[in-house]
Coordinates of C-alpha atoms in Angstrom, one line a residue:
Chain G
X1 CA 216.8 -2.3 151.3
X2 CA 213.7 -0.3 152.1
X3 CA 211.6 1.2 149.4
X4 CA 208.5 3.3 150.2
X5 CA 205.2 3.1 148.5
X6 CA 203.0 6.2 148.7
X7 CA 199.9 4.7 150.4
X8 CA 197.4 7.6 150.3
X9 CA 195.2 6.1 147.6
X10 CA 195.5 3.6 144.8
X11 CA 197.0 0.2 144.2
X12 CA 199.9 0.7 146.6
X13 CA 199.4 -2.8 148.1
X14 CA 200.1 -4.5 144.7
X15 CA 203.3 -2.4 144.4
X16 CA 204.3 -3.6 147.9
X17 CA 203.8 -7.2 146.9
X18 CA 205.8 -6.8 143.7
X19 CA 208.7 -5.2 145.7
X20 CA 208.6 -8.1 148.1
X21 CA 208.8 -10.6 145.2
X22 CA 212.1 -8.9 144.1
X23 CA 213.5 -9.0 147.6
X24 CA 213.0 -5.4 148.7
X25 CA 211.3 -4.4 151.9
X26 CA 208.2 -2.3 151.0
X27 CA 207.2 0.4 153.5
X28 CA 203.8 2.1 153.2
X29 CA 204.2 5.9 153.4
X30 CA 201.3 8.0 154.5
X31 CA 203.1 11.0 156.1
X32 CA 206.2 12.9 154.8
X33 CA 208.3 12.0 157.8
X34 CA 208.1 8.4 156.8
X35 CA 210.2 9.2 153.7
X36 CA 213.4 9.5 155.9
X37 CA 213.4 5.7 156.4
X38 CA 213.3 4.7 152.7
X39 CA 215.8 4.7 149.8
X40 CA 213.3 5.1 147.0
X41 CA 209.6 5.8 146.5
X42 CA 206.9 4.4 144.3
X43 CA 203.9 6.7 143.5
X44 CA 201.2 4.1 142.5
X45 CA 198.3 4.1 140.2
X46 CA 195.1 5.7 141.5
X47 CA 193.3 8.9 140.7
X48 CA 195.7 11.8 140.3
X49 CA 193.3 14.4 141.5
X50 CA 192.7 12.4 144.7
X51 CA 196.5 11.8 145.2
X52 CA 197.3 15.5 144.6
X53 CA 194.6 16.5 147.1
X54 CA 195.9 14.2 149.8
X55 CA 199.6 15.0 149.0
X56 CA 198.8 18.7 149.3
X57 CA 197.0 18.3 152.6
X58 CA 200.0 16.5 154.2
X59 CA 202.6 18.8 152.5
X60 CA 204.2 16.0 150.5
X61 CA 205.3 18.3 147.6
X62 CA 208.3 19.9 149.3
X63 CA 209.1 16.6 151.0
X64 CA 209.3 14.7 147.7
X65 CA 211.3 17.5 146.1
X66 CA 213.8 17.2 148.9
X67 CA 213.8 13.4 148.5
X68 CA 214.6 13.8 144.8
X69 CA 217.2 16.5 145.4
X70 CA 219.0 14.0 147.7
X71 CA 219.3 11.6 144.7
X72 CA 216.8 9.1 145.9
X73 CA 214.9 7.4 143.1
X74 CA 211.2 7.8 142.3
X75 CA 209.0 5.5 140.2
X76 CA 205.5 6.7 139.2
X77 CA 202.9 4.5 137.4
X78 CA 199.9 5.9 135.7
X79 CA 198.6 8.5 138.3
X80 CA 202.1 8.5 139.7
X81 CA 203.5 9.3 136.3
X82 CA 201.1 12.2 136.0
X83 CA 202.1 13.5 139.4
X84 CA 205.9 13.4 138.6
X85 CA 205.6 15.0 135.0
X86 CA 206.9 18.4 134.1
X87 CA 203.5 19.3 132.5
X88 CA 200.0 17.8 132.5
X89 CA 197.4 18.4 129.9
X90 CA 193.7 17.7 129.5
X91 CA 193.1 19.1 131.9
X92 CA 196.1 21.2 132.9
X93 CA 196.9 20.5 136.5
X94 CA 199.7 20.9 139.1
X95 CA 202.5 18.4 138.9
X96 CA 205.9 18.0 140.6
X97 CA 207.9 18.5 137.4
X98 CA 210.7 16.0 138.3
X99 CA 210.9 14.4 134.8
X100 CA 210.9 16.4 131.6
X101 CA 207.8 14.9 129.9
X102 CA 204.3 16.3 129.1
X103 CA 201.5 13.9 130.0
X104 CA 198.0 13.9 128.6
X105 CA 195.5 12.4 131.1
X106 CA 193.0 9.7 130.1
X107 CA 194.4 9.9 126.6
X108 CA 193.0 6.6 125.3
X109 CA 189.5 7.3 126.6
X110 CA 187.3 6.0 129.5
X111 CA 187.3 2.5 131.0
X112 CA 185.6 1.0 127.9
X113 CA 188.8 1.9 126.0
X114 CA 191.2 0.4 128.5
X115 CA 193.3 -2.4 127.0
X116 CA 196.1 -4.9 127.4
X117 CA 199.1 -5.2 125.0
X118 CA 202.3 -7.2 124.7
X119 CA 205.5 -5.2 124.6
X120 CA 209.2 -5.3 125.1
X121 CA 211.1 -3.1 127.6
X122 CA 214.8 -2.5 127.3
X123 CA 216.0 -2.8 130.9
X124 CA 219.8 -2.4 131.5
X125 CA 220.3 -3.3 127.8
X126 CA 218.3 -6.5 128.1
X127 CA 215.1 -6.8 126.0
X128 CA 212.3 -8.0 128.3
X129 CA 208.9 -9.2 127.0
X130 CA 206.0 -8.1 129.2
X131 CA 202.3 -7.8 129.3
X132 CA 201.2 -4.2 129.6
X133 CA 197.8 -3.3 131.2
X134 CA 196.6 0.2 130.4
X135 CA 193.7 1.5 132.5
X136 CA 192.2 4.9 131.6
X137 CA 195.9 5.5 130.9
X138 CA 197.7 8.7 130.4
X139 CA 200.0 9.2 127.3
X140 CA 203.5 10.7 127.3
X141 CA 202.9 13.3 124.6
X142 CA 206.3 15.1 124.7
X143 CA 209.7 14.0 126.0
X144 CA 212.7 16.3 126.8
X145 CA 216.1 15.5 125.4
X146 CA 217.4 14.1 128.7
X147 CA 214.6 11.4 128.9
X148 CA 215.4 7.9 127.8
X149 CA 212.6 5.6 126.4
X150 CA 212.6 2.1 128.0
X151 CA 209.5 0.7 126.3
X152 CA 207.0 1.8 123.7
X153 CA 203.5 1.0 122.7
X154 CA 202.4 2.1 119.2
X155 CA 204.5 5.3 118.7
X156 CA 204.4 6.3 122.3
X157 CA 206.9 5.9 125.1
X158 CA 205.2 4.0 127.9
X159 CA 208.2 3.5 130.2
X160 CA 210.7 6.3 130.5
X161 CA 213.6 7.4 132.7
X162 CA 215.5 10.6 133.4
X163 CA 218.2 10.2 136.0
X164 CA 216.7 8.9 139.2
X165 CA 213.1 9.2 138.0
X166 CA 211.3 6.3 136.3
X167 CA 207.7 6.6 135.0
X168 CA 205.3 4.2 133.3
X169 CA 201.8 4.7 131.9
X170 CA 200.9 1.0 132.3
X171 CA 200.7 -1.2 135.4
X172 CA 203.5 -3.8 135.8
X173 CA 202.2 -4.4 139.4
X174 CA 199.0 -6.0 137.9
X175 CA 201.0 -8.8 136.2
X176 CA 203.3 -11.6 137.5
X177 CA 206.3 -10.1 135.7
X178 CA 208.5 -8.3 138.2
X179 CA 211.2 -7.0 135.8
X180 CA 210.3 -3.4 136.1
X181 CA 210.2 -3.5 139.9
X182 CA 213.6 -5.4 139.9
X183 CA 214.9 -2.6 137.6
X184 CA 213.7 0.1 140.0
X185 CA 215.1 -1.8 143.0
X186 CA 218.5 -1.8 141.3
X187 CA 218.1 2.0 140.7
X188 CA 217.6 2.4 144.5
X189 CA 220.4 0.0 145.3
X190 CA 223.0 1.9 143.1
X191 CA 221.8 5.3 144.3
X192 CA 223.1 4.7 147.8
Chain D
X1 CA 189.9 -12.9 129.5
X2 CA 191.0 -13.9 133.1
X3 CA 190.6 -17.4 134.5
X4 CA 190.7 -18.8 138.0
X5 CA 191.0 -22.6 138.4
X6 CA 189.6 -22.7 134.8
X7 CA 186.6 -20.5 135.6
X8 CA 186.2 -17.3 133.8
X9 CA 186.2 -14.1 135.9
X10 CA 186.2 -10.4 135.0
X11 CA 189.1 -9.1 132.8
X12 CA 192.3 -8.0 134.5
X13 CA 192.0 -4.4 133.3
X14 CA 188.5 -4.2 134.9
X15 CA 189.6 -5.7 138.2
X16 CA 192.6 -3.4 137.8
X17 CA 190.4 -0.3 137.8
X18 CA 188.9 -1.4 141.1
X19 CA 192.5 -1.8 142.4
X20 CA 193.2 1.8 141.4
X21 CA 190.2 3.0 143.5
X22 CA 191.5 1.3 146.7
X23 CA 191.9 3.5 149.7
X24 CA 189.5 5.9 148.1
X25 CA 185.9 7.2 148.5
X26 CA 183.3 6.8 145.9
X27 CA 180.6 9.4 146.4
X28 CA 176.9 9.5 145.2
X29 CA 176.1 12.6 143.3
X30 CA 172.9 13.8 141.7
X31 CA 174.2 16.7 139.6
X32 CA 177.3 18.5 138.1
X33 CA 177.7 20.8 141.1
X34 CA 177.8 17.9 143.6
X35 CA 180.2 16.0 141.3
X36 CA 182.6 18.9 141.3
X37 CA 182.4 19.3 145.1
X38 CA 183.1 15.5 145.4
X39 CA 186.1 15.7 143.0
X40 CA 187.6 18.7 144.7
X41 CA 187.2 17.0 148.1
X42 CA 189.3 14.1 146.8
X43 CA 186.7 11.5 145.8
X44 CA 188.3 8.7 143.8
X45 CA 185.1 8.3 141.8
X46 CA 181.5 9.5 141.7
X47 CA 178.3 7.5 141.3
X48 CA 175.8 9.3 139.1
X49 CA 172.2 9.0 140.5
X50 CA 168.8 10.5 140.0
X51 CA 168.1 10.6 143.8
X52 CA 170.4 9.6 146.7
X53 CA 169.2 6.4 148.6
X54 CA 167.7 8.4 151.5
X55 CA 165.4 10.2 149.1
X56 CA 164.5 7.0 147.2
X57 CA 163.5 5.6 150.5
X58 CA 161.4 8.6 151.4
X59 CA 159.7 9.2 148.1
X60 CA 159.0 5.5 147.2
X61 CA 158.0 4.6 143.7
X62 CA 160.1 2.8 141.1
X63 CA 163.8 3.8 141.2
X64 CA 165.5 3.5 137.8
X65 CA 168.8 4.2 136.1
X66 CA 169.7 7.9 136.2
X67 CA 168.7 10.0 133.2
X68 CA 171.1 10.0 130.2
X69 CA 171.2 13.8 130.3
X70 CA 172.3 13.8 134.0
X71 CA 175.0 11.1 133.4
X72 CA 176.4 13.0 130.5
X73 CA 176.4 16.3 132.4
X74 CA 178.3 14.6 135.3
X75 CA 180.8 13.0 132.8
X76 CA 181.7 16.3 131.3
X77 CA 182.4 18.1 134.5
X78 CA 184.8 15.7 136.2
X79 CA 188.0 13.8 135.2
X80 CA 187.7 11.0 137.8
X81 CA 185.8 7.8 136.9
X82 CA 182.0 8.1 136.7
X83 CA 179.9 5.1 137.8
X84 CA 176.2 4.7 137.4
X85 CA 173.6 2.3 138.7
X86 CA 171.4 -0.2 136.7
X87 CA 168.5 -2.1 138.1
X88 CA 169.2 -5.8 139.1
X89 CA 168.7 -7.9 136.0
X90 CA 168.0 -4.8 133.7
X91 CA 170.6 -5.6 131.0
X92 CA 169.2 -2.9 128.7
X93 CA 169.9 -0.2 131.2
X94 CA 173.4 -1.7 131.4
X95 CA 173.7 -1.6 127.6
X96 CA 172.7 2.1 127.6
X97 CA 175.3 2.8 130.3
X98 CA 177.9 1.0 128.2
X99 CA 177.0 3.1 125.2
X100 CA 177.5 6.2 127.4
X101 CA 180.9 4.8 128.4
X102 CA 180.4 5.1 132.1
X103 CA 183.5 3.6 133.9
X104 CA 181.7 1.1 136.2
X105 CA 178.1 -0.1 136.4
X106 CA 176.7 -0.8 139.8
X107 CA 174.0 -3.5 139.5
X108 CA 172.3 -2.1 142.5
X109 CA 169.7 -3.2 145.1
X110 CA 169.2 0.5 145.7
X111 CA 167.1 0.7 142.5
X112 CA 163.9 -1.4 142.1
X113 CA 164.9 -4.8 140.7
X114 CA 163.8 -5.5 137.1
X115 CA 164.2 -9.3 137.4
X116 CA 163.2 -11.4 140.5
X117 CA 165.4 -14.4 139.6
X118 CA 168.4 -13.4 137.5
X119 CA 171.2 -10.9 137.6
X120 CA 172.9 -9.4 134.5
X121 CA 175.4 -11.6 132.5
X122 CA 178.3 -9.2 133.1
X123 CA 180.6 -11.0 130.7
X124 CA 178.5 -9.6 127.8
X125 CA 179.8 -6.1 128.5
X126 CA 183.0 -4.1 127.7
X127 CA 182.8 -2.2 130.9
X128 CA 183.1 -3.5 134.5
X129 CA 180.4 -4.2 137.1
X130 CA 180.3 -3.8 140.9
X131 CA 177.7 -5.8 142.7
X132 CA 176.5 -5.8 146.3
X133 CA 176.7 -8.8 148.6
X134 CA 175.7 -9.6 152.2
X135 CA 177.8 -12.7 152.6
X136 CA 180.4 -14.9 150.9
X137 CA 178.0 -17.0 148.9
X138 CA 176.4 -13.9 147.3
X139 CA 179.8 -12.3 146.6
X140 CA 181.0 -15.4 144.8
X141 CA 177.8 -15.8 142.8
X142 CA 178.3 -12.2 141.5
X143 CA 182.0 -12.8 140.8
X144 CA 181.0 -16.0 138.9
X145 CA 178.7 -13.8 136.8
X146 CA 181.5 -11.5 136.0
X147 CA 181.5 -8.7 138.7
X148 CA 185.0 -7.0 138.8
X149 CA 184.4 -5.6 142.3
X150 CA 182.2 -6.5 145.3
X151 CA 180.8 -4.0 147.8
X152 CA 179.1 -5.2 150.9
X153 CA 175.6 -3.9 150.8
X154 CA 174.9 -2.4 154.3
X155 CA 171.5 -0.7 154.3
X156 CA 171.6 2.2 151.8
X157 CA 170.0 5.5 152.8
X158 CA 169.9 4.5 156.4
X159 CA 172.8 6.5 157.8
X160 CA 173.2 3.5 160.1
X161 CA 176.5 1.6 160.0
X162 CA 175.2 -1.6 161.7
X163 CA 174.2 -3.4 158.5
X164 CA 177.4 -2.6 156.8
X165 CA 179.3 -4.0 159.7
X166 CA 177.1 -7.1 159.8
X167 CA 177.8 -7.8 156.1
X168 CA 181.5 -7.1 156.2
X169 CA 181.9 -9.4 159.2
X170 CA 179.9 -12.1 157.6
X171 CA 182.1 -11.9 154.5
X172 CA 185.4 -11.8 156.3
X173 CA 184.4 -14.6 158.7
X174 CA 183.2 -16.6 155.7
X175 CA 186.5 -16.2 154.0
X176 CA 188.5 -17.0 157.1
X177 CA 186.4 -20.2 157.7
X178 CA 187.0 -21.4 154.1
X179 CA 190.8 -21.3 154.7
X180 CA 190.4 -23.8 157.5
X181 CA 188.7 -26.5 155.4
X182 CA 190.2 -29.4 153.7
X183 CA 189.9 -30.2 150.0
X184 CA 187.3 -32.9 150.6
X185 CA 185.0 -30.3 152.1
X186 CA 185.0 -28.0 149.1
X187 CA 182.2 -29.4 147.0
X188 CA 179.7 -29.5 149.9
X189 CA 180.8 -26.0 150.9
X190 CA 180.1 -24.8 147.4
X191 CA 176.6 -26.4 147.6
X192 CA 175.9 -24.8 150.9
X193 CA 177.2 -21.3 149.8
X194 CA 175.4 -21.6 146.4
X195 CA 178.7 -20.5 144.9
X196 CA 180.9 -21.8 142.0
X197 CA 183.2 -24.7 143.2
X198 CA 186.3 -23.2 141.5
X199 CA 185.8 -19.9 143.3
X200 CA 185.2 -21.6 146.7
X201 CA 188.5 -23.5 146.2
X202 CA 190.4 -20.4 145.2
X203 CA 189.2 -18.4 148.2
X204 CA 190.1 -21.3 150.4
X205 CA 193.6 -21.4 149.0
X206 CA 194.1 -17.6 148.9
X207 CA 192.2 -16.3 151.9
X208 CA 190.7 -13.4 150.0
X209 CA 188.2 -12.6 147.2
X210 CA 189.7 -12.6 143.7
X211 CA 188.4 -9.0 143.2
X212 CA 188.6 -6.0 145.5
X213 CA 186.0 -5.7 148.3
X214 CA 184.6 -2.3 149.2
X215 CA 182.0 -1.3 151.7
X216 CA 178.7 0.6 151.2
X217 CA 175.4 1.3 152.8
X218 CA 175.2 3.5 155.9
X219 CA 178.5 5.3 156.1
X220 CA 177.7 8.8 157.5
X221 CA 180.8 9.9 159.4
X222 CA 184.6 9.7 159.1
X223 CA 184.6 7.2 162.0
X224 CA 182.1 5.0 160.0
X225 CA 184.5 5.0 157.0
X226 CA 187.5 4.2 159.2
X227 CA 185.6 1.4 161.0
X228 CA 184.8 -0.3 157.7
X229 CA 188.4 0.0 156.6
X230 CA 189.6 -1.5 159.8
X231 CA 187.1 -4.3 159.4
X232 CA 188.7 -5.2 156.0
X233 CA 187.0 -2.9 153.4
X234 CA 189.5 -1.8 150.7
X235 CA 187.6 1.4 149.9
X236 CA 184.2 2.9 150.7
X237 CA 181.1 4.1 148.9
X238 CA 179.3 7.0 150.6
X239 CA 175.8 7.6 149.4
X240 CA 173.4 9.9 151.3
X241 CA 175.9 10.5 154.0
X242 CA 177.6 13.4 152.3
X243 CA 175.0 15.4 150.5
X244 CA 172.3 14.8 153.2
X245 CA 174.6 16.4 155.9
X246 CA 174.6 20.1 156.8
X247 CA 178.2 20.7 155.4
X248 CA 178.8 18.3 152.5
X249 CA 182.1 19.8 151.4
X250 CA 183.7 19.6 154.7
X251 CA 182.3 16.1 155.4
X252 CA 183.5 14.9 152.1
X253 CA 187.0 16.0 152.8
X254 CA 186.9 14.5 156.2
X255 CA 185.7 11.1 155.0
X256 CA 188.5 11.1 152.3
X257 CA 191.1 11.8 155.0
X258 CA 189.6 9.2 157.3
X259 CA 189.7 6.5 154.6
X260 CA 193.4 7.1 153.9
X261 CA 194.4 7.5 157.6
X262 CA 192.0 4.9 158.9
X263 CA 194.4 3.5 161.5
X264 CA 195.5 6.9 162.9
X265 CA 193.1 8.0 165.7
X266 CA 194.8 11.4 166.0
X267 CA 194.0 12.2 162.4
X268 CA 190.4 10.7 162.8
X269 CA 189.8 13.0 165.8
X270 CA 191.1 16.0 164.0
X271 CA 189.0 15.5 160.9
X272 CA 185.9 14.7 162.9
X273 CA 186.0 18.2 164.5
X274 CA 183.5 20.9 163.5
X275 CA 181.7 18.8 160.9
X276 CA 178.2 20.1 161.3
X277 CA 175.4 17.6 161.6
X278 CA 175.4 14.1 160.1
X279 CA 172.3 12.9 158.3
X280 CA 169.7 11.8 160.8
X281 CA 169.7 8.1 160.2
X282 CA 167.3 5.2 160.7
X283 CA 167.0 2.5 163.2
X284 CA 167.3 -0.4 160.7
X285 CA 166.0 -3.0 163.2
X286 CA 162.7 -1.2 163.2
X287 CA 162.3 -1.3 159.4
X288 CA 159.9 -3.9 158.0
X289 CA 161.5 -6.6 155.9
X290 CA 159.9 -5.1 152.8
X291 CA 161.5 -1.7 153.5
X292 CA 165.0 -3.2 153.4
X293 CA 167.0 -2.7 150.2
X294 CA 169.6 -5.2 151.2
X295 CA 167.3 -8.2 150.6
X296 CA 167.1 -7.5 146.9
X297 CA 169.4 -9.7 144.9
X298 CA 169.5 -13.5 144.6

């Protein structure tokens, strides 16, 4: 099973490693045409303004909308979550709107305020303990009725899913725990 | 707190921020307008400076941390991470940068060193550091002090890529060589490199640095950026190369594209078209030893 990792900018190589650990074949995607060969796509952490700039330059927006419309799963972490959200605040910026959440950028502050936490995600009904690394992280400030919370930190959802779209505000790819990537790989597997 | 073979290294969240910058371009900026141009061109981060390295070289005098006012002005006008430089060993400049909540401190040879023997104890800070290195031993000493990112030094403000290439090759070759050595060779190797034994052993086992490795010092064109990426850099710092060129906006965009599509010669050719003039550049082999910035750091 081939899963794409958007490799324009950010920690795409770590996502590819995590996918390999759960037995999926990771494919770096730098041009929209490369989406045809993959069953799902991860949009990694990075800088969302940089990602948007590079995605726009290569006309990725219509390509990812088409990918989504074909029922193929998407997983966005941190910057990827911002790119997939319905609305983005502080500052307001363009986003793809493929999951019904409102995301606030850098909601916890600058790097000095970045932090790690222990949390539990509910994946396919199974509670899974995991370390969560938040880096200049965004916050999911609003969730639409169709969005399911898979993990929380404090009062906020930090891992959420609506249909074929999964988003997280932390970085599972920075830890040894592959549960979230395994979960996403299953989403891709069952979408075929 | 992160550990490797029992040795403390920088926190995972700090190394993690460097991971997020991979494949990106970190641009030197000296005011809010330049910072906005950099962000709009797709920079992954900006480095707040009083003067770009080419001007530091031209003007001479003591080069210090940027003014607080300038750093704050740049922080308020962009949403990407803002880095700033502190002088080598000047831990009070670093304390001030921590109070300002810059996202990364560059303990940089581009500024005039404040201490001729010691670098900053980087574990004493809540924000991460990037440090320059010319070879593997220097990189591992900085990581041992708590650096969360390494950048090969090159020769800042020269517009000449030759030193950046020399340093990246030295580092990559040094790493590759370590992977060929046996366990009985590790201690002597640590002594020769002047680097922590635990890190030498880890690099020997893993074939890479335990923190991201970026390239700096002399990148002036999209081709330079792609060259450093093909040689093993995971992102690039561009200092004087952008705002000392005739069309900074276009050059910044081109270097961002070239860093992402560094293996695609068709893209490199396209973005290299109609760029205006690059900064003039210096023949670094004609610079006197005391004019080199790269020899600062111990």
